[in-house]
């Protein structure tokens, strides 16, 4: 496992990390969650990603119980939470979601309790809150850093202009600003990471922890010819995700990628994960897995990066035909 700097910060993060969305506290039992974290930690993964909304807080409770049981040295791993959606879903009362000072501070305290840790290494604003001044959010995050409750903070799925505004406010008031963004990044979704954020990478040292590297499993190739029904896309309530990621065009691309992968002696997930890892603006690829065997397989993508020569990358480019065009100004 290699470790990358989280952007221009001093923090070292493993190039692969493990997330818990839809799995911990929901799709998988607690024993499997423990097995996944153990495999990850023993392979050198040092970052576990979480959020208040995942399984409405249960994902953090499961992860917290595992961290407490494992007694790994606290300095040896990073754990995150994300604030915005709250834990109450549609029943949320007015201040139980969003990025007001009130919800950020209360959300942080609740996440610390669920995760059973004294501080979060990374704390993300899970979405931009169009109703709250960014200045209020920056001040609240700064306060949490000064209180030692979070060490670094960042954003998730914010527009480049919103991140820039947060950085500017922080600079203007000598506050601790965001150092990381968590965008979706995979062979299908590329615009933010490859185009919108380029200025932020180059001039502001923004790091990234990227999500859904396999497009929720579509890029694993398992839907290419079969219709497995024991996956997240067939869980109750996940129709919206299935509609978004599983369609004829995606499957056609996935089948073409599978041909390239097999010519290289790789499986589909390894090709797609290695492609993400190859991007130097990715600080860590957050893996998701519902089974230990998936995680064990996916960890091998590190060894596949060198197989992605310029020629192979060009072949992938031709298949995908979705390279974001650089801004013309
Ligand atoms: P992926 O796109 O990699 O999807 C992971 C899922 O794909 C697994 O749970 C499994 O689902 C399937 N899969 C993985 N590997 C294989 C394999 N080798 N063979 C077959 N199937 C496989 O990542 P996620 O969407 O889970 O995202 C990763 C993490 O990113 C999340 O856990 C979360 O921490 C974070 N995230 C952040 C978001 C944000 O808004 N900031 C949004 C979403 C995620 P199954 O077995 O059910 O098919």
mmCIF file of C-alpha atoms and ligand atoms in Angstrom:
data_model
loop_
_atom_site.group_PDB
_atom_site.id
_atom_site.type_symbol
_atom_site.label_atom_id
_atom_site.label_comp_id
_atom_site.label_asym_id
_atom_site.label_seq_id
_atom_site.Cartn_x
_atom_site.Cartn_y
_atom_site.Cartn_z
ATOM 1 C CA UNK A 1 0.000 0.000 0.000
ATOM 2 C CA UNK A 2 1.267 3.434 -0.889
ATOM 3 C CA UNK A 3 0.329 6.549 1.048
ATOM 4 C CA UNK A 4 -0.426 9.851 -0.633
ATOM 5 C CA UNK A 5 -0.569 13.325 0.851
ATOM 6 C CA UNK A 6 -4.117 14.550 1.160
ATOM 7 C CA UNK A 7 -3.624 17.400 -1.298
ATOM 8 C CA UNK A 8 -1.100 19.860 0.078
ATOM 9 C CA UNK A 9 -1.919 18.994 3.692
ATOM 10 C CA UNK A 10 0.512 17.069 5.881
ATOM 11 C CA UNK A 11 -1.860 14.121 6.229
ATOM 12 C CA UNK A 12 -0.891 10.791 4.681
ATOM 13 C CA UNK A 13 -3.750 8.675 3.421
ATOM 14 C CA UNK A 14 -3.624 5.183 1.960
ATOM 15 C CA UNK A 15 -4.246 5.183 -1.790
ATOM 16 C CA UNK A 16 -7.123 2.765 -1.198
ATOM 17 C CA UNK A 17 -9.626 3.209 1.610
ATOM 18 C CA UNK A 18 -12.849 1.549 2.771
ATOM 19 C CA UNK A 19 -16.330 3.041 2.863
ATOM 20 C CA UNK A 20 -19.539 1.894 4.501
ATOM 21 C CA UNK A 21 -22.372 3.351 2.409
ATOM 22 C CA UNK A 22 -25.302 0.915 1.990
ATOM 23 C CA UNK A 23 -23.279 -1.910 3.512
ATOM 24 C CA UNK A 24 -22.558 -1.302 7.219
ATOM 25 C CA UNK A 25 -25.753 -1.435 9.301
ATOM 26 C CA UNK A 26 -27.816 -2.264 6.228
ATOM 27 C CA UNK A 27 -26.857 -4.775 3.506
ATOM 28 C CA UNK A 28 -24.313 -6.781 5.529
ATOM 29 C CA UNK A 29 -24.185 -8.124 9.072
ATOM 30 C CA UNK A 30 -21.832 -6.719 11.684
ATOM 31 C CA UNK A 31 -19.497 -9.699 11.511
ATOM 32 C CA UNK A 32 -18.935 -9.166 7.791
ATOM 33 C CA UNK A 33 -18.328 -5.471 8.440
ATOM 34 C CA UNK A 34 -15.669 -6.428 10.986
ATOM 35 C CA UNK A 35 -14.084 -8.850 8.549
ATOM 36 C CA UNK A 36 -13.944 -6.148 5.866
ATOM 37 C CA UNK A 37 -12.317 -3.617 8.186
ATOM 38 C CA UNK A 38 -9.810 -6.201 9.373
ATOM 39 C CA UNK A 39 -8.836 -7.191 5.817
ATOM 40 C CA UNK A 40 -8.520 -3.511 4.927
ATOM 41 C CA UNK A 41 -6.456 -2.539 7.969
ATOM 42 C CA UNK A 42 -4.137 -5.518 7.604
ATOM 43 C CA UNK A 43 -3.570 -4.594 3.948
ATOM 44 C CA UNK A 44 -2.410 -1.122 5.018
ATOM 45 C CA UNK A 45 -5.641 0.825 4.475
ATOM 46 C CA UNK A 46 -5.657 3.649 6.994
ATOM 47 C CA UNK A 47 -8.898 5.464 6.127
ATOM 48 C CA UNK A 48 -12.467 4.399 6.913
ATOM 49 C CA UNK A 49 -15.200 6.579 5.464
ATOM 50 C CA UNK A 50 -18.587 7.165 7.055
ATOM 51 C CA UNK A 51 -21.443 9.680 7.289
ATOM 52 C CA UNK A 52 -24.288 10.549 9.650
ATOM 53 C CA UNK A 53 -26.871 9.569 7.036
ATOM 54 C CA UNK A 54 -25.473 6.092 6.289
ATOM 55 C CA UNK A 55 -28.103 3.660 7.577
ATOM 56 C CA UNK A 56 -29.336 6.678 9.553
ATOM 57 C CA UNK A 57 -26.434 6.566 12.008
ATOM 58 C CA UNK A 58 -26.239 2.772 12.277
ATOM 59 C CA UNK A 59 -23.240 2.607 9.956
ATOM 60 C CA UNK A 60 -21.267 4.766 12.397
ATOM 61 C CA UNK A 61 -22.442 2.688 15.358
ATOM 62 C CA UNK A 62 -21.279 -0.529 13.663
ATOM 63 C CA UNK A 63 -17.928 1.016 12.709
ATOM 64 C CA UNK A 64 -17.508 2.486 16.211
ATOM 65 C CA UNK A 65 -18.108 -0.917 17.826
ATOM 66 C CA UNK A 66 -15.519 -2.505 15.539
ATOM 67 C CA UNK A 67 -12.938 0.225 16.218
ATOM 68 C CA UNK A 68 -13.531 -0.168 19.969
ATOM 69 C CA UNK A 69 -13.205 -3.948 19.769
ATOM 70 C CA UNK A 70 -10.111 -3.917 17.600
ATOM 71 C CA UNK A 71 -8.220 -1.443 19.781
ATOM 72 C CA UNK A 72 -6.034 -0.413 16.871
ATOM 73 C CA UNK A 73 -3.758 2.433 17.820
ATOM 74 C CA UNK A 74 -5.825 5.572 17.250
ATOM 75 C CA UNK A 75 -2.872 7.221 15.517
ATOM 76 C CA UNK A 76 -2.733 4.405 12.943
ATOM 77 C CA UNK A 77 -6.039 5.112 11.187
ATOM 78 C CA UNK A 78 -8.257 7.933 9.948
ATOM 79 C CA UNK A 79 -12.007 7.948 10.327
ATOM 80 C CA UNK A 80 -14.456 10.387 8.797
ATOM 81 C CA UNK A 81 -18.023 11.476 9.095
ATOM 82 C CA UNK A 82 -20.130 13.722 6.902
ATOM 83 C CA UNK A 83 -22.687 16.257 7.938
ATOM 84 C CA UNK A 84 -25.683 17.572 6.007
ATOM 85 C CA UNK A 85 -28.417 14.958 5.621
ATOM 86 C CA UNK A 86 -28.868 14.255 9.365
ATOM 87 C CA UNK A 87 -30.076 10.877 10.597
ATOM 88 C CA UNK A 88 -33.809 11.436 10.447
ATOM 89 C CA UNK A 89 -34.400 11.266 6.710
ATOM 90 C CA UNK A 90 -37.724 12.757 5.672
ATOM 91 C CA UNK A 91 -38.744 13.180 9.333
ATOM 92 C CA UNK A 92 -35.910 15.636 10.025
ATOM 93 C CA UNK A 93 -36.959 18.723 11.976
ATOM 94 C CA UNK A 94 -35.727 22.103 10.671
ATOM 95 C CA UNK A 95 -32.291 22.124 12.327
ATOM 96 C CA UNK A 96 -31.566 18.412 12.074
ATOM 97 C CA UNK A 97 -29.926 18.704 8.669
ATOM 98 C CA UNK A 98 -27.990 21.248 6.622
ATOM 99 C CA UNK A 99 -24.811 23.175 7.289
ATOM 100 C CA UNK A 100 -25.901 25.707 9.906
ATOM 101 C CA UNK A 101 -23.545 26.146 12.835
ATOM 102 C CA UNK A 102 -26.140 24.356 14.952
ATOM 103 C CA UNK A 103 -26.349 21.201 12.863
ATOM 104 C CA UNK A 104 -22.613 21.072 12.160
ATOM 105 C CA UNK A 105 -21.751 21.215 15.879
ATOM 106 C CA UNK A 106 -24.557 18.872 16.967
ATOM 107 C CA UNK A 107 -23.899 16.518 14.041
ATOM 108 C CA UNK A 108 -20.225 16.311 14.999
ATOM 109 C CA UNK A 109 -20.979 15.540 18.645
ATOM 110 C CA UNK A 110 -23.443 12.799 17.630
ATOM 111 C CA UNK A 111 -20.978 11.245 15.161
ATOM 112 C CA UNK A 112 -18.213 11.216 17.797
ATOM 113 C CA UNK A 113 -20.541 9.345 20.149
ATOM 114 C CA UNK A 114 -21.643 6.815 17.552
ATOM 115 C CA UNK A 115 -18.080 6.193 16.378
ATOM 116 C CA UNK A 116 -16.775 6.136 19.985
ATOM 117 C CA UNK A 117 -13.807 8.341 19.134
ATOM 118 C CA UNK A 118 -12.559 11.616 20.632
ATOM 119 C CA UNK A 119 -12.048 13.284 17.265
ATOM 120 C CA UNK A 120 -12.748 12.801 13.569
ATOM 121 C CA UNK A 121 -9.744 12.903 11.272
ATOM 122 C CA UNK A 122 -11.842 14.154 8.371
ATOM 123 C CA UNK A 123 -15.202 15.881 8.511
ATOM 124 C CA UNK A 124 -17.059 16.526 5.273
ATOM 125 C CA UNK A 125 -19.909 18.852 4.347
ATOM 126 C CA UNK A 126 -21.833 16.111 2.524
ATOM 127 C CA UNK A 127 -23.498 18.526 0.076
ATOM 128 C CA UNK A 128 -23.551 22.300 -0.338
ATOM 129 C CA UNK A 129 -26.315 24.013 1.661
ATOM 130 C CA UNK A 130 -27.738 26.709 -0.571
ATOM 131 C CA UNK A 131 -29.712 28.199 2.375
ATOM 132 C CA UNK A 132 -26.763 28.753 4.721
ATOM 133 C CA UNK A 133 -24.020 31.334 4.138
ATOM 134 C CA UNK A 134 -20.768 29.525 3.355
ATOM 135 C CA UNK A 135 -19.106 31.870 5.854
ATOM 136 C CA UNK A 136 -21.162 30.375 8.719
ATOM 137 C CA UNK A 137 -20.115 26.863 7.689
ATOM 138 C CA UNK A 138 -16.422 27.795 7.423
ATOM 139 C CA UNK A 139 -16.481 29.386 10.900
ATOM 140 C CA UNK A 140 -18.233 26.342 12.414
ATOM 141 C CA UNK A 141 -15.680 23.947 10.911
ATOM 142 C CA UNK A 142 -12.821 26.181 12.063
ATOM 143 C CA UNK A 143 -14.217 26.144 15.596
ATOM 144 C CA UNK A 144 -14.394 22.347 15.601
ATOM 145 C CA UNK A 145 -10.755 22.158 14.502
ATOM 146 C CA UNK A 146 -9.713 24.538 17.306
ATOM 147 C CA UNK A 147 -11.674 22.420 19.789
ATOM 148 C CA UNK A 148 -9.776 19.310 18.638
ATOM 149 C CA UNK A 149 -12.990 17.578 17.591
ATOM 150 C CA UNK A 150 -11.990 17.369 13.938
ATOM 151 C CA UNK A 151 -8.519 17.515 12.405
ATOM 152 C CA UNK A 152 -9.216 18.303 8.726
ATOM 153 C CA UNK A 153 -12.382 19.245 6.937
ATOM 154 C CA UNK A 154 -13.680 19.247 3.415
ATOM 155 C CA UNK A 155 -16.660 19.105 1.120
ATOM 156 C CA UNK A 156 -18.485 16.527 -0.951
ATOM 157 C CA UNK A 157 -20.040 17.220 -4.343
ATOM 158 C CA UNK A 158 -19.638 20.974 -4.021
ATOM 159 C CA UNK A 159 -19.223 23.047 -7.162
ATOM 160 C CA UNK A 160 -15.723 24.362 -7.781
ATOM 161 C CA UNK A 161 -17.004 27.913 -7.211
ATOM 162 C CA UNK A 162 -18.437 26.972 -3.801
ATOM 163 C CA UNK A 163 -15.180 25.347 -2.708
ATOM 164 C CA UNK A 164 -13.290 28.419 -3.946
ATOM 165 C CA UNK A 165 -15.571 30.651 -1.907
ATOM 166 C CA UNK A 166 -14.937 28.587 1.243
ATOM 167 C CA UNK A 167 -11.177 28.735 0.658
ATOM 168 C CA UNK A 168 -11.323 32.498 0.085
ATOM 169 C CA UNK A 169 -13.374 33.134 3.226
ATOM 170 C CA UNK A 170 -10.935 31.055 5.250
ATOM 171 C CA UNK A 171 -7.953 32.949 3.846
ATOM 172 C CA UNK A 172 -9.610 36.313 4.409
ATOM 173 C CA UNK A 173 -10.317 35.608 8.101
ATOM 174 C CA UNK A 174 -7.216 33.451 8.784
ATOM 175 C CA UNK A 175 -9.390 30.408 9.434
ATOM 176 C CA UNK A 176 -8.605 26.763 8.750
ATOM 177 C CA UNK A 177 -10.166 26.090 5.376
ATOM 178 C CA UNK A 178 -11.205 22.952 3.494
ATOM 179 C CA UNK A 179 -8.399 20.686 2.266
ATOM 180 C CA UNK A 180 -10.343 17.890 0.606
ATOM 181 C CA UNK A 181 -13.343 17.239 -1.620
ATOM 182 C CA UNK A 182 -15.167 13.912 -1.966
ATOM 183 C CA UNK A 183 -16.544 13.674 -5.495
ATOM 184 C CA UNK A 184 -17.897 10.745 -7.417
ATOM 185 C CA UNK A 185 -15.204 9.583 -9.835
ATOM 186 C CA UNK A 186 -15.246 6.582 -12.117
ATOM 187 C CA UNK A 187 -15.049 5.791 -15.821
ATOM 188 C CA UNK A 188 -18.579 7.160 -16.295
ATOM 189 C CA UNK A 189 -18.441 10.295 -14.127
ATOM 190 C CA UNK A 190 -15.407 12.485 -14.770
ATOM 191 C CA UNK A 191 -16.271 16.178 -15.130
ATOM 192 C CA UNK A 192 -15.661 17.478 -11.622
ATOM 193 C CA UNK A 193 -12.368 15.717 -11.076
ATOM 194 C CA UNK A 194 -10.893 16.052 -14.557
ATOM 195 C CA UNK A 195 -12.170 19.517 -15.443
ATOM 196 C CA UNK A 196 -13.991 21.592 -12.816
ATOM 197 C CA UNK A 197 -11.489 21.194 -9.987
ATOM 198 C CA UNK A 198 -8.252 21.551 -11.990
ATOM 199 C CA UNK A 199 -7.678 25.094 -10.733
ATOM 200 C CA UNK A 200 -8.241 23.958 -7.142
ATOM 201 C CA UNK A 201 -5.711 21.139 -7.508
ATOM 202 C CA UNK A 202 -3.104 23.327 -9.126
ATOM 203 C CA UNK A 203 -3.388 26.506 -7.082
ATOM 204 C CA UNK A 204 -4.964 25.445 -3.774
ATOM 205 C CA UNK A 205 -3.618 21.936 -3.172
ATOM 206 C CA UNK A 206 -7.051 20.334 -2.841
ATOM 207 C CA UNK A 207 -7.009 16.613 -2.045
ATOM 208 C CA UNK A 208 -9.737 14.136 -3.055
ATOM 209 C CA UNK A 209 -11.271 10.994 -1.572
ATOM 210 C CA UNK A 210 -13.242 9.651 -4.512
ATOM 211 C CA UNK A 211 -16.474 7.612 -4.273
ATOM 212 C CA UNK A 212 -18.234 4.900 -6.272
ATOM 213 C CA UNK A 213 -15.136 3.944 -8.274
ATOM 214 C CA UNK A 214 -17.094 0.965 -9.683
ATOM 215 C CA UNK A 215 -20.317 2.930 -10.303
ATOM 216 C CA UNK A 216 -22.039 0.919 -7.572
ATOM 217 C CA UNK A 217 -20.744 -2.353 -9.001
ATOM 218 C CA UNK A 218 -21.708 -1.844 -12.675
ATOM 219 C CA UNK A 219 -18.016 -1.538 -13.610
ATOM 220 C CA UNK A 220 -17.276 -4.833 -11.855
ATOM 221 C CA UNK A 221 -18.735 -6.406 -15.005
ATOM 222 C CA UNK A 222 -21.143 -8.612 -13.079
ATOM 223 C CA UNK A 223 -24.188 -7.195 -14.867
ATOM 224 C CA UNK A 224 -22.631 -7.625 -18.319
ATOM 225 C CA UNK A 225 -24.305 -10.926 -19.099
ATOM 226 C CA UNK A 226 -26.182 -11.862 -15.934
ATOM 227 C CA UNK A 227 -28.777 -10.226 -13.755
ATOM 228 C CA UNK A 228 -27.630 -10.989 -10.220
ATOM 229 C CA UNK A 229 -30.365 -10.104 -7.752
ATOM 230 C CA UNK A 230 -28.399 -10.261 -4.510
ATOM 231 C CA UNK A 231 -26.755 -6.865 -4.981
ATOM 232 C CA UNK A 232 -27.302 -3.310 -3.773
ATOM 233 C CA UNK A 233 -29.082 -2.423 -6.990
ATOM 234 C CA UNK A 234 -31.811 -4.883 -6.088
ATOM 235 C CA UNK A 235 -32.241 -3.867 -2.483
ATOM 236 C CA UNK A 236 -35.629 -2.449 -1.560
ATOM 237 C CA UNK A 237 -35.646 1.312 -1.984
ATOM 238 C CA UNK A 238 -32.672 1.326 -4.346
ATOM 239 C CA UNK A 239 -34.716 1.653 -7.539
ATOM 240 C CA UNK A 240 -33.456 5.243 -7.940
ATOM 241 C CA UNK A 241 -29.838 4.044 -7.926
ATOM 242 C CA UNK A 242 -30.543 1.185 -10.317
ATOM 243 C CA UNK A 243 -32.253 3.597 -12.734
ATOM 244 C CA UNK A 244 -29.287 5.929 -12.529
ATOM 245 C CA UNK A 245 -26.425 3.484 -13.083
ATOM 246 C CA UNK A 246 -27.765 0.388 -14.830
ATOM 247 C CA UNK A 247 -28.717 0.964 -18.455
ATOM 248 C CA UNK A 248 -27.910 -0.437 -21.883
ATOM 249 C CA UNK A 249 -25.258 2.155 -22.661
ATOM 250 C CA UNK A 250 -23.393 1.532 -19.397
ATOM 251 C CA UNK A 251 -23.498 -2.218 -19.971
ATOM 252 C CA UNK A 252 -22.247 -1.850 -23.514
ATOM 253 C CA UNK A 253 -19.235 0.158 -22.274
ATOM 254 C CA UNK A 254 -18.651 -2.265 -19.441
ATOM 255 C CA UNK A 255 -18.560 -5.188 -21.882
ATOM 256 C CA UNK A 256 -15.994 -3.408 -24.049
ATOM 257 C CA UNK A 257 -13.879 -2.635 -20.995
ATOM 258 C CA UNK A 258 -14.029 -6.276 -19.992
ATOM 259 C CA UNK A 259 -12.335 -7.210 -23.284
ATOM 260 C CA UNK A 260 -9.458 -4.811 -22.577
ATOM 261 C CA UNK A 261 -9.199 -6.096 -19.010
ATOM 262 C CA UNK A 262 -9.019 -9.730 -20.033
ATOM 263 C CA UNK A 263 -6.371 -9.001 -22.665
ATOM 264 C CA UNK A 264 -4.275 -7.573 -19.822
ATOM 265 C CA UNK A 265 -5.003 -10.586 -17.640
ATOM 266 C CA UNK A 266 -7.166 -8.482 -15.341
ATOM 267 C CA UNK A 267 -10.751 -8.659 -14.115
ATOM 268 C CA UNK A 268 -13.114 -5.765 -14.838
ATOM 269 C CA UNK A 269 -13.062 -4.263 -11.313
ATOM 270 C CA UNK A 270 -9.267 -4.235 -11.301
ATOM 271 C CA UNK A 271 -9.109 -2.324 -14.588
ATOM 272 C CA UNK A 272 -11.648 0.292 -13.454
ATOM 273 C CA UNK A 273 -10.111 0.756 -10.007
ATOM 274 C CA UNK A 274 -6.563 0.986 -11.380
ATOM 275 C CA UNK A 275 -7.789 3.620 -13.844
ATOM 276 C CA UNK A 276 -9.002 5.764 -10.901
ATOM 277 C CA UNK A 277 -5.809 5.167 -8.957
ATOM 278 C CA UNK A 278 -3.696 6.311 -11.877
ATOM 279 C CA UNK A 279 -5.052 9.851 -11.662
ATOM 280 C CA UNK A 280 -2.565 11.895 -9.590
ATOM 281 C CA UNK A 281 -5.346 14.199 -8.370
ATOM 282 C CA UNK A 282 -6.955 11.279 -6.569
ATOM 283 C CA UNK A 283 -5.636 11.066 -3.003
ATOM 284 C CA UNK A 284 -7.522 7.880 -2.181
ATOM 285 C CA UNK A 285 -9.996 5.601 -3.938
ATOM 286 C CA UNK A 286 -12.727 4.654 -1.463
ATOM 287 C CA UNK A 287 -13.626 1.014 -2.012
ATOM 288 C CA UNK A 288 -17.028 -0.420 -1.229
ATOM 289 C CA UNK A 289 -17.612 -4.134 -0.709
ATOM 290 C CA UNK A 290 -20.460 -6.318 0.471
ATOM 291 C CA UNK A 291 -18.294 -9.450 0.621
ATOM 292 C CA UNK A 292 -14.743 -10.077 1.860
ATOM 293 C CA UNK A 293 -13.867 -11.751 -1.463
ATOM 294 C CA UNK A 294 -14.710 -8.525 -3.333
ATOM 295 C CA UNK A 295 -12.430 -6.489 -1.115
ATOM 296 C CA UNK A 296 -9.600 -9.008 -1.418
ATOM 297 C CA UNK A 297 -9.935 -8.890 -5.193
ATOM 298 C CA UNK A 298 -10.158 -5.096 -5.355
ATOM 299 C CA UNK A 299 -7.013 -4.626 -3.275
ATOM 300 C CA UNK A 300 -5.072 -6.181 -6.146
ATOM 301 C CA UNK A 301 -5.786 -3.139 -8.340
ATOM 302 C CA UNK A 302 -2.606 -1.539 -6.992
ATOM 303 C CA UNK A 303 -0.583 -4.040 -9.008
ATOM 304 C CA UNK A 304 -2.587 -3.276 -12.139
ATOM 305 C CA UNK A 305 -1.756 0.426 -12.410
ATOM 306 C CA UNK A 306 1.514 -0.189 -14.266
ATOM 307 C CA UNK A 307 -0.358 -2.228 -16.891
ATOM 308 C CA UNK A 308 -2.296 0.880 -17.882
ATOM 309 C CA UNK A 309 0.223 2.172 -20.386
ATOM 310 C CA UNK A 310 -0.472 5.213 -22.563
ATOM 311 C CA UNK A 311 -1.673 2.860 -25.264
ATOM 312 C CA UNK A 312 -4.102 1.077 -22.942
ATOM 313 C CA UNK A 313 -5.342 4.408 -21.573
ATOM 314 C CA UNK A 314 -5.990 5.533 -25.132
ATOM 315 C CA UNK A 315 -7.978 2.381 -25.873
ATOM 316 C CA UNK A 316 -10.073 2.995 -22.772
ATOM 317 C CA UNK A 317 -10.567 6.593 -23.911
ATOM 318 C CA UNK A 318 -11.885 5.407 -27.272
ATOM 319 C CA UNK A 319 -14.332 3.024 -25.584
ATOM 320 C CA UNK A 320 -15.637 5.602 -23.136
ATOM 321 C CA UNK A 321 -15.583 8.658 -25.474
ATOM 322 C CA UNK A 322 -16.375 10.883 -22.506
ATOM 323 C CA UNK A 323 -13.162 12.731 -21.768
ATOM 324 C CA UNK A 324 -14.200 16.103 -20.354
ATOM 325 C CA UNK A 325 -13.202 19.004 -22.576
ATOM 326 C CA UNK A 326 -11.014 21.620 -20.937
ATOM 327 C CA UNK A 327 -12.680 24.987 -20.279
ATOM 328 C CA UNK A 328 -12.076 27.258 -23.226
ATOM 329 C CA UNK A 329 -11.365 30.387 -21.162
HETATM 330 P P1 LIG B 1 -18.312 1.143 -5.668
HETATM 331 O O1 LIG B 1 -18.796 1.933 -6.822
HETATM 332 O O2 LIG B 1 -16.975 0.515 -5.790
HETATM 333 O O3 LIG B 1 -19.421 0.053 -5.351
HETATM 334 C C1 LIG B 1 -19.166 -0.898 -4.355
HETATM 335 C C2 LIG B 1 -20.135 -2.082 -4.529
HETATM 336 O O4 LIG B 1 -19.892 -2.728 -5.788
HETATM 337 C C3 LIG B 1 -19.918 -3.134 -3.471
HETATM 338 O O5 LIG B 1 -20.577 -2.840 -2.271
HETATM 339 C C4 LIG B 1 -20.467 -4.357 -4.191
HETATM 340 O O6 LIG B 1 -21.896 -4.261 -4.133
HETATM 341 C C5 LIG B 1 -19.965 -4.140 -5.614
HETATM 342 N N1 LIG B 1 -18.609 -4.670 -5.820
HETATM 343 C C6 LIG B 1 -17.437 -4.155 -5.334
HETATM 344 N N2 LIG B 1 -16.387 -4.887 -5.721
HETATM 345 C C7 LIG B 1 -16.875 -5.888 -6.469
HETATM 346 C C8 LIG B 1 -16.266 -6.972 -7.146
HETATM 347 N N3 LIG B 1 -14.942 -7.157 -7.109
HETATM 348 N N4 LIG B 1 -17.060 -7.815 -7.832
HETATM 349 C C9 LIG B 1 -18.404 -7.656 -7.873
HETATM 350 N N5 LIG B 1 -19.034 -6.641 -7.235
HETATM 351 C C10 LIG B 1 -18.280 -5.752 -6.536
HETATM 352 O O7 LIG B 1 -18.228 2.045 -4.361
HETATM 353 P P2 LIG B 1 -19.395 2.648 -3.424
HETATM 354 O O8 LIG B 1 -20.516 3.155 -4.226
HETATM 355 O O9 LIG B 1 -19.658 1.684 -2.332
HETATM 356 O O10 LIG B 1 -18.613 3.913 -2.833
HETATM 357 C C11 LIG B 1 -17.473 3.699 -2.000
HETATM 358 C C12 LIG B 1 -17.598 4.576 -0.773
HETATM 359 O O11 LIG B 1 -17.642 5.948 -1.152
HETATM 360 C C13 LIG B 1 -18.885 4.397 0.057
HETATM 361 O O12 LIG B 1 -18.837 3.284 0.890
HETATM 362 C C14 LIG B 1 -18.899 5.689 0.831
HETATM 363 O O13 LIG B 1 -17.999 5.634 1.904
HETATM 364 C C15 LIG B 1 -18.403 6.695 -0.220
HETATM 365 N N6 LIG B 1 -19.532 7.366 -0.884
HETATM 366 C C16 LIG B 1 -19.640 8.729 -0.731
HETATM 367 C C17 LIG B 1 -20.670 9.428 -1.298
HETATM 368 C C18 LIG B 1 -20.755 10.895 -1.101
HETATM 369 O O14 LIG B 1 -21.770 11.502 -1.472
HETATM 370 N N7 LIG B 1 -19.756 11.522 -0.543
HETATM 371 C C19 LIG B 1 -21.711 8.755 -2.084
HETATM 372 C C20 LIG B 1 -21.493 7.331 -2.230
HETATM 373 C C21 LIG B 1 -20.430 6.688 -1.661
HETATM 374 P P3 LIG B 1 -22.883 -5.505 -4.322
HETATM 375 O O15 LIG B 1 -22.193 -6.732 -3.795
HETATM 376 O O16 LIG B 1 -24.098 -5.129 -3.582
HETATM 377 O O17 LIG B 1 -23.104 -5.569 -5.799
#
